[in-house]
PDB file of C-alpha atoms in Angstrom:
ATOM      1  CA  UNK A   1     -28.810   3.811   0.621  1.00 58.00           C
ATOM      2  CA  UNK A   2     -26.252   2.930  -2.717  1.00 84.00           C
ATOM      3  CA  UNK A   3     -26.560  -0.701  -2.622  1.00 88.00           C
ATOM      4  CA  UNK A   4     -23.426  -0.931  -4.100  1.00 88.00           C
ATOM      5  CA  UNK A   5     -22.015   0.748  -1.161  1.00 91.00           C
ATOM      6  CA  UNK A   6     -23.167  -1.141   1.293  1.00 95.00           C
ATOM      7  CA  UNK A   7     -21.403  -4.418  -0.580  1.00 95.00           C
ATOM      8  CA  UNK A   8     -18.182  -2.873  -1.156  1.00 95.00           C
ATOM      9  CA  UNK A   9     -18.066  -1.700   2.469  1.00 96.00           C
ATOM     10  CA  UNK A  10     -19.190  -5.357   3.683  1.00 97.00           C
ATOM     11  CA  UNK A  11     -16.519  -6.772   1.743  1.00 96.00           C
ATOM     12  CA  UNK A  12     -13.686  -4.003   3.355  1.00 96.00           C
ATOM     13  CA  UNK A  13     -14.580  -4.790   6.152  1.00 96.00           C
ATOM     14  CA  UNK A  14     -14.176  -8.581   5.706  1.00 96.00           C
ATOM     15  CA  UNK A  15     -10.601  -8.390   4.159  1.00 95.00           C
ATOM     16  CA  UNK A  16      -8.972  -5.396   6.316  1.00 95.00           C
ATOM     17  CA  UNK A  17     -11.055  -6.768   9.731  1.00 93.00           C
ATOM     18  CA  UNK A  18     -12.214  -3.070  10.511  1.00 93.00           C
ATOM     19  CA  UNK A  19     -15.001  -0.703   9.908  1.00 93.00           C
ATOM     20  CA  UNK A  20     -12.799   2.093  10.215  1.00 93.00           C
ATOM     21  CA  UNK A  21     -10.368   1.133   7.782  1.00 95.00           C
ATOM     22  CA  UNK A  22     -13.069  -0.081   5.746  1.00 96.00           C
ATOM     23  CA  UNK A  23     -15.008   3.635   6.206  1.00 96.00           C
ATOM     24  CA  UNK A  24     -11.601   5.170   5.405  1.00 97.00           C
ATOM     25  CA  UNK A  25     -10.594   3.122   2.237  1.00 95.00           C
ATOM     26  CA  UNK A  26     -14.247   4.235   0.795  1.00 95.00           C
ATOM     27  CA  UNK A  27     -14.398   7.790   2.317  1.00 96.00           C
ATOM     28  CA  UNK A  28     -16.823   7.431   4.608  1.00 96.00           C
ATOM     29  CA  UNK A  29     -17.597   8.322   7.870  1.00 97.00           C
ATOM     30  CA  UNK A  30     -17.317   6.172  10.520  1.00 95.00           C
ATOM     31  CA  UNK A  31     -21.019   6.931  10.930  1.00 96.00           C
ATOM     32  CA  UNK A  32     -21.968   6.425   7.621  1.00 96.00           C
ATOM     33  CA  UNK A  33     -20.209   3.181   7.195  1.00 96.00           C
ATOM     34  CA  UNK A  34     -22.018   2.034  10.215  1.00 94.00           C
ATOM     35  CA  UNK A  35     -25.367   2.905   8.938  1.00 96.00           C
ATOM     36  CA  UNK A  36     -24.439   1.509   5.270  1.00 96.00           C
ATOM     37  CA  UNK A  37     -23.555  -2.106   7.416  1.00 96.00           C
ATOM     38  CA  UNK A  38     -26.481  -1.935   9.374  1.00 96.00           C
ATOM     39  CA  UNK A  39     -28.999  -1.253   6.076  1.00 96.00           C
ATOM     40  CA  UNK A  40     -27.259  -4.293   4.249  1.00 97.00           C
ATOM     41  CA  UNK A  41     -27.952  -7.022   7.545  1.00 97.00           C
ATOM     42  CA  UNK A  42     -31.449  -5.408   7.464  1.00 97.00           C
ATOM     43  CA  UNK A  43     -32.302  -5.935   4.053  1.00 96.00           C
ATOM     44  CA  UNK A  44     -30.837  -9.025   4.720  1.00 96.00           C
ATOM     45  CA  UNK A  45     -32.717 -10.275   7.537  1.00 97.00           C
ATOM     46  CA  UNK A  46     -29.016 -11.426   8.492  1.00 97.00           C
ATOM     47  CA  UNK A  47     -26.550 -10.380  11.186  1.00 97.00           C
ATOM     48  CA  UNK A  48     -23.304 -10.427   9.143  1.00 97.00           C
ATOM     49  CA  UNK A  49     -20.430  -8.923  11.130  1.00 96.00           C
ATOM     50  CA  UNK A  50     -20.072  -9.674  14.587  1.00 94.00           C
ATOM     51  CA  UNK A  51     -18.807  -6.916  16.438  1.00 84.00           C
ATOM     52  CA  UNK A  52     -17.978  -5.348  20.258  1.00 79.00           C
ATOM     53  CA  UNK A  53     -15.561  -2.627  21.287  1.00 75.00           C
ATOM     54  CA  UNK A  54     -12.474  -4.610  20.757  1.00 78.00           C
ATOM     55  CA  UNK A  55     -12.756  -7.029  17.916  1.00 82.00           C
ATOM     56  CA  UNK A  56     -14.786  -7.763  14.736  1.00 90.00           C
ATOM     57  CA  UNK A  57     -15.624 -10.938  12.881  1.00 93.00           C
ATOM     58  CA  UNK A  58     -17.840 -12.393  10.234  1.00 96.00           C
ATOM     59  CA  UNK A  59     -20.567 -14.588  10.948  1.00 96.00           C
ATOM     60  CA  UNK A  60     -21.120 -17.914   9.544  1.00 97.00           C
ATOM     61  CA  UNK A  61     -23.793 -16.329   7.380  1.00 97.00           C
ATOM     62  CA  UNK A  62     -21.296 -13.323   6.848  1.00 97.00           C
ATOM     63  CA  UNK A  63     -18.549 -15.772   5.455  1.00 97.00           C
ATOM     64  CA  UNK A  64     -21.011 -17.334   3.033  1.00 97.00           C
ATOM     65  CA  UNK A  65     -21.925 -13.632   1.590  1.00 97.00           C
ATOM     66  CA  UNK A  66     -18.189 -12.697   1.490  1.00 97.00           C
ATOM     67  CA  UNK A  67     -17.483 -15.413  -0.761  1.00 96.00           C
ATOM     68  CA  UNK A  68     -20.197 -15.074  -3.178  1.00 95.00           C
ATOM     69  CA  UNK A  69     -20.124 -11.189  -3.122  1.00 94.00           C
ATOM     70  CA  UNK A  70     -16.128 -10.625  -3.281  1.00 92.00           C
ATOM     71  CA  UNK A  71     -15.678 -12.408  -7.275  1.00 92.00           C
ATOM     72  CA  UNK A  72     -18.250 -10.547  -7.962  1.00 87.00           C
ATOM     73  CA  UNK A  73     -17.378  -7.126  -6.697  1.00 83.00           C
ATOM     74  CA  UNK A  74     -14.311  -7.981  -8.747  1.00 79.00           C
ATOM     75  CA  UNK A  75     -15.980  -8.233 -11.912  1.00 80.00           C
ATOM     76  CA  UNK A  76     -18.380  -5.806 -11.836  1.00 75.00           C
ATOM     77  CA  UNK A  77     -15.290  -3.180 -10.944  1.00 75.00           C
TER      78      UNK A  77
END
């Protein structure tokens, strides 16, 4: 999986609070952005996004990554 991908998605998901709107600001699939999440805790070794049916939030870990990887997603764009 696009590395990149997986970040941008992680940090959608972080600012909008939803892995749909997240999948549908980068054209994904709800599917896809799933798998893309699940591939970036893995390589990880960290759960990141805490989520259930209802509601979604960022781990401690998750917050840390958000803040590193969000300036830089900026300046890499």
């Amino acid at each position: 999986m696009d590395r990149w991908t997986e970040i941008e998605l992680f940090v959608h998901v972080a600012e909008l609070g939803s892995l749909t709107r997240a999948a549908q600001t980068l054209g994904l699939s709800n599917a896809a952005a799933s798998r893309h999440l699940a591939a970036l805790e893995e390589r990880l070794a960290a759960r990141l996004v805490q989520r259930n049916t209802r509601r979604l939030c960022l781990t401690e870990v998750g917050e840390a990554f958000f803040h590193r990887c969000k300036p830089l997603l900026g300046e890499l764009r």
